[in-house]
Structure formats: C-alpha cells, structure tokens
Coordinates of C-alpha atoms in Angstrom, one line a residue:
X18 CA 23.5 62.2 123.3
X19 CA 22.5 58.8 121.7
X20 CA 20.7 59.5 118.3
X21 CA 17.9 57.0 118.4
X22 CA 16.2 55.2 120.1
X23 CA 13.0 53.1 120.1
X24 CA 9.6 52.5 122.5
X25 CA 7.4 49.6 122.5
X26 CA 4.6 50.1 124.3
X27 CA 2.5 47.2 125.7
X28 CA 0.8 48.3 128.0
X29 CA -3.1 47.9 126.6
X30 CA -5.8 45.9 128.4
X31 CA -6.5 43.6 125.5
X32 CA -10.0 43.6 126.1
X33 CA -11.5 42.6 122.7
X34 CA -8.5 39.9 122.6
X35 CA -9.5 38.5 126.4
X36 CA -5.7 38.6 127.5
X37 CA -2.9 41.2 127.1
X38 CA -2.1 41.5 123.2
X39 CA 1.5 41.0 124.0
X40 CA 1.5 37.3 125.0
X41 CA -0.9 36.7 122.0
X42 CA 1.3 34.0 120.0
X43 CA 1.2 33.9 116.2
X44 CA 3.0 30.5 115.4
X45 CA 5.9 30.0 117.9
X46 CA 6.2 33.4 119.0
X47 CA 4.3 36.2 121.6
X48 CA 3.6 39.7 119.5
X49 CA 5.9 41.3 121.5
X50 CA 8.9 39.4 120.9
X51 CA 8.1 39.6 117.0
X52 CA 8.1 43.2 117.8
X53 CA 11.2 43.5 120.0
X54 CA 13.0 41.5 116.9
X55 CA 12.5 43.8 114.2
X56 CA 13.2 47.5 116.3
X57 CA 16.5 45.7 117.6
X58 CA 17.5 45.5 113.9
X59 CA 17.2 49.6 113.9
X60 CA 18.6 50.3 117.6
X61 CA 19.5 48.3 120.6
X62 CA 18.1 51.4 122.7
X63 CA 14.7 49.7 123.1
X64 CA 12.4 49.7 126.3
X65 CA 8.8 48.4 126.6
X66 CA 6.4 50.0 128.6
X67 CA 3.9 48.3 130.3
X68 CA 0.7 49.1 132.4
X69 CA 1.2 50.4 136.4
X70 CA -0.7 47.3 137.1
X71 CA 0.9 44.6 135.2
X72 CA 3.3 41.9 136.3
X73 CA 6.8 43.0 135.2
X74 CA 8.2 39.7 135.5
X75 CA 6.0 37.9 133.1
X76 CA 7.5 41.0 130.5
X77 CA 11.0 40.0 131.6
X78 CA 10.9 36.3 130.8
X79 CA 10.3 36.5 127.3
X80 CA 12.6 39.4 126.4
X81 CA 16.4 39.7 126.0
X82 CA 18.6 40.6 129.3
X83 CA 19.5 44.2 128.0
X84 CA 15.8 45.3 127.3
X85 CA 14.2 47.5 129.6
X86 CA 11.0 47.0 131.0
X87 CA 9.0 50.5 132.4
X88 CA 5.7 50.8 133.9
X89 CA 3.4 53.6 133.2
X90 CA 3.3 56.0 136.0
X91 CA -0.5 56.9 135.4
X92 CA -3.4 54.5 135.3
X93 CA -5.4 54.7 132.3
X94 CA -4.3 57.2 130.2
X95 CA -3.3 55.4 127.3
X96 CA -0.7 55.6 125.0
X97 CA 0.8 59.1 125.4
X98 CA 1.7 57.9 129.4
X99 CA 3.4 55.2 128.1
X100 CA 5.2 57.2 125.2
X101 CA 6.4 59.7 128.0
X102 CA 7.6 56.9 130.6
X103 CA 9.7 55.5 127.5
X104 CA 11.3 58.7 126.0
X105 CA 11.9 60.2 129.4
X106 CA 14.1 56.9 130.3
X107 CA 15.5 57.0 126.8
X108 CA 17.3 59.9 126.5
X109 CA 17.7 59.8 122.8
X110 CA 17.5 62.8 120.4
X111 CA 14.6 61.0 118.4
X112 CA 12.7 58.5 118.9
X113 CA 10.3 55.7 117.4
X114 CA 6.8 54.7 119.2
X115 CA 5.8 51.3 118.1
X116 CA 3.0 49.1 119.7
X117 CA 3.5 45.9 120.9
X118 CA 0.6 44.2 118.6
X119 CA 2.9 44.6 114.9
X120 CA 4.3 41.2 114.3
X121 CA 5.2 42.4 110.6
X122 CA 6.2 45.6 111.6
X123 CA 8.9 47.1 109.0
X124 CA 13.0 47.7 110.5
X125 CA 13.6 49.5 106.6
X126 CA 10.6 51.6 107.4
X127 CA 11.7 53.0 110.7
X128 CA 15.1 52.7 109.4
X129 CA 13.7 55.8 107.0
X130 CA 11.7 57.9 109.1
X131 CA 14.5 58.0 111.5
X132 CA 16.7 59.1 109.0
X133 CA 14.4 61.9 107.9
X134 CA 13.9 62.8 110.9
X135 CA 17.7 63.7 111.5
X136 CA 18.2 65.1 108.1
X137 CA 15.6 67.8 107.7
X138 CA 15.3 68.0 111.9
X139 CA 12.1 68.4 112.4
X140 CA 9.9 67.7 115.1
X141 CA 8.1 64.6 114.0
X142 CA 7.9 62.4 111.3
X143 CA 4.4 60.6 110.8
X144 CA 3.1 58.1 107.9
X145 CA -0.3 59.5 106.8
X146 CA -3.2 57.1 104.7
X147 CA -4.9 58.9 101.5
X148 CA -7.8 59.2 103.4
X149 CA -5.7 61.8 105.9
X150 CA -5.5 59.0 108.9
X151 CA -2.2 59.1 110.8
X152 CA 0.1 56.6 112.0
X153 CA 1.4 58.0 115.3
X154 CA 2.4 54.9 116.9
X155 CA 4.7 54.3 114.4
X156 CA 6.3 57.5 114.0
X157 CA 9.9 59.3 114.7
X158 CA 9.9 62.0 117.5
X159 CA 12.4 64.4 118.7
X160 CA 12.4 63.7 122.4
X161 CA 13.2 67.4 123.8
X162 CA 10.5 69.1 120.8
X163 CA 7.4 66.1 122.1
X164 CA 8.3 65.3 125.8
X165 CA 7.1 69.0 127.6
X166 CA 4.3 69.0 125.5
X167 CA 3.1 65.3 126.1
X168 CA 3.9 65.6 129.5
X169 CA 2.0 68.8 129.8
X170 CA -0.7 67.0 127.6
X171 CA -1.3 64.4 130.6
X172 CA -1.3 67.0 133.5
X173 CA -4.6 68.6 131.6
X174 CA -5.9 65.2 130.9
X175 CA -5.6 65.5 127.9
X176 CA -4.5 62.4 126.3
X177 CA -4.8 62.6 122.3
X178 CA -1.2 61.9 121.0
X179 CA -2.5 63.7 117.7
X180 CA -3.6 66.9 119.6
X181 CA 0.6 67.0 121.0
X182 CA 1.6 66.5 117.8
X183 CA -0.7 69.7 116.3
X184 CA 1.6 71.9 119.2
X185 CA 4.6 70.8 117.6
X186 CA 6.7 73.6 115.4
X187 CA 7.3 71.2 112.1
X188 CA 5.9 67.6 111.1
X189 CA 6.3 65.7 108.2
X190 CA 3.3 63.5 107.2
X191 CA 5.1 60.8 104.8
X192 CA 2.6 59.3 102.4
X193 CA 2.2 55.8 103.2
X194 CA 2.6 55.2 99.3
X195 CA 6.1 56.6 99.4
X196 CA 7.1 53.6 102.2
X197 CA 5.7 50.5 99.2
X198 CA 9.2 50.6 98.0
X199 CA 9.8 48.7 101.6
X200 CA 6.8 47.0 102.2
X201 CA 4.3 46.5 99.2
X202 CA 1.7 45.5 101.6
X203 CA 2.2 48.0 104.0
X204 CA 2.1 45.0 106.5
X205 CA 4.0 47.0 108.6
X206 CA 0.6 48.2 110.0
X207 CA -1.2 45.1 110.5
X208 CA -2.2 44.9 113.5
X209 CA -4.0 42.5 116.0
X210 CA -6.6 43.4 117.7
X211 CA -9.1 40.3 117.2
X212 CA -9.3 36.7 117.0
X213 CA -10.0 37.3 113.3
X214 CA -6.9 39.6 112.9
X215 CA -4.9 36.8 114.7
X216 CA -6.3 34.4 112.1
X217 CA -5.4 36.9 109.1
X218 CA -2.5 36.8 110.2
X219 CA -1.5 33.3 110.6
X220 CA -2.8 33.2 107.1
X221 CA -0.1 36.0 105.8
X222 CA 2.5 33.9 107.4
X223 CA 1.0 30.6 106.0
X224 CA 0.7 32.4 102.2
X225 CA 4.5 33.4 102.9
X226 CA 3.5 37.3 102.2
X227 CA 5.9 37.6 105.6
X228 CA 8.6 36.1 106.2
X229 CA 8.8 35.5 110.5

C-alpha cells in the first residue's frame, strides 16, 4: 500500500466570498492551484474534492493532468463527506486533509505530521492552538483507523470531524508552537474566507512575509 497521500477539499459554497473560494485569485493564481502546488511537493497522490453539484470541468482546467477530481456523494454535509470521498479513492495508509482556501499552506509542515504519523503509528496527528482549538483540516490520518468511523459518522448525520476524531484509539495534538521552526508565522493557517482576508493576504505577499 502507498504510504501517503493527500486530500484537498474544495467543495464549500463560498458564501461570505460570493463565488466558490477555489477560483478566488490572489495575484496570478486561483487558491486552489496555490494549494495543489505546495501538497504536490509532499506527495503526487493528491485528489480534490468537490461539491455533488459543481461543474467538474471548470476544476479540471486549472489543475495538472494526473490530479483527480471527486465529487462529494452527499449534498450538504460538509467537510467529513468530502474527506471520506477522498480517502476512500486514495487508498493510502495515512493521509493529509487540506482545504482548498491555504495559499501559504506549509509542504515542511505536512512533511512532519506525516512523518509522525508513521513513526509512533497512531491514529491521527492534529495541530492544536494554546487556547485548545484544533486544526483538523490540516491534519494526518490513518485511512483504515478514520474511514469506518467517518463513514459511520455521516450515516447518523452526524458530521463533526472533531466528534470522529474523539472515537479514534490514539491522537497526537502537536502544539502549533512546536511547527514555528517551519513557519514563524504560522501562515500555514491563513485562510480566506473574506474580501478582507483576500486583501491581508495580497498584503503578506506584497510585504514578502510569503514567498508565492
């Protein structure tokens, strides 16, 4: 079995945004590709994962020949459909969730939690803020230890990605703190869900506090 692999998932309505977050374009680029860039630098196993409803095509023009593009089964159930629809087409022992709407996200950083993630082999490892906030959509999973549960999460209705997690036998929470060494800014997590966050972030770029 492949080792890792990684899923973007891009399938949100956008609506404080007015459009679909991944065709938002920072300088000369949609967030998506910016995203598709930096996971290729830590796999080339990568899908995206759209909504049911969206227009696949319009996914498939912008992003390299070899990427996958999947549509959520479900309508409206958020991020865990999408994460099952990726890992289920995967087939990887672990696996990274990422959102589509990270143009500074981190390759080191996933680069690390995939590497702790096969080391200690544990069910999930998660980045966690001071104030106890997780990062789940930028987190290693092992596909056979999240898949049954997520996919029994969804049959209930049940669509918290943080309530799976809880039924899993052994997570790691790693301190955002410990992932400075990589990213001092911890851009890694900016991301865009406004005009004004698309303006903060042109600004990042502009300040050169990111190289793009």
């Amino acid at each position: 079995m492949v080792e890792k692999g990684i899923v973007v998932l891009a399938g949100g309505t956008g609506r404080r945004m007015g459009k679909n977050k991944a065709f938002v374009r920072l300088k000369n680029k949609t967030l998506l590709e910016y995203v598709v860039e930096k996971v290729l630098k830590v796999s080339k196993n990568v899908v995206v994962v759209i909504g049911k409803n969206h227009d696949k095509h319009k996914f498939e023009k912008i992003l390299p020949d070899f990427i996958f593009v999947l549509q959520d089964e479900v309508v409206g159930k958020g991020p865990l459909a999408g994460m099952v629809v990726g890992i289920k087409n995967l087939k990887t022992r672990y696996v990274a969730i990422v959102p589509c709407d990270t143009p500074f996200l981190n390759p080191k950083i996933l680069q690390y939690l995939f590497v702790k993630a096969k080391k200690t082999g544990v069910d999930a490892v998660i980045p966690i803020w001071p104030n106890n906030n997780y990062e789940p959509l930028q987190a290693v999973y092992k596909s056979d230890s999240f898949l049954p549960l997520a996919e029994n999460a969804l049959k209930r209705n049940m669509l918290s990605i943080l309530d799976v997690v809880k039924g899993l036998k052994k997570t790691i929470y790693v301190p955002v703190e410990n992932l400075k060494r990589f990213d001092p800014n911890l851009l890694t997590f900016f991301n865009i869900n406004t005009k004004k966050d698309l303006e903060k972030a042109a600004k990042i770029v502009e300040e050169n506090l990111f190289s793009i």
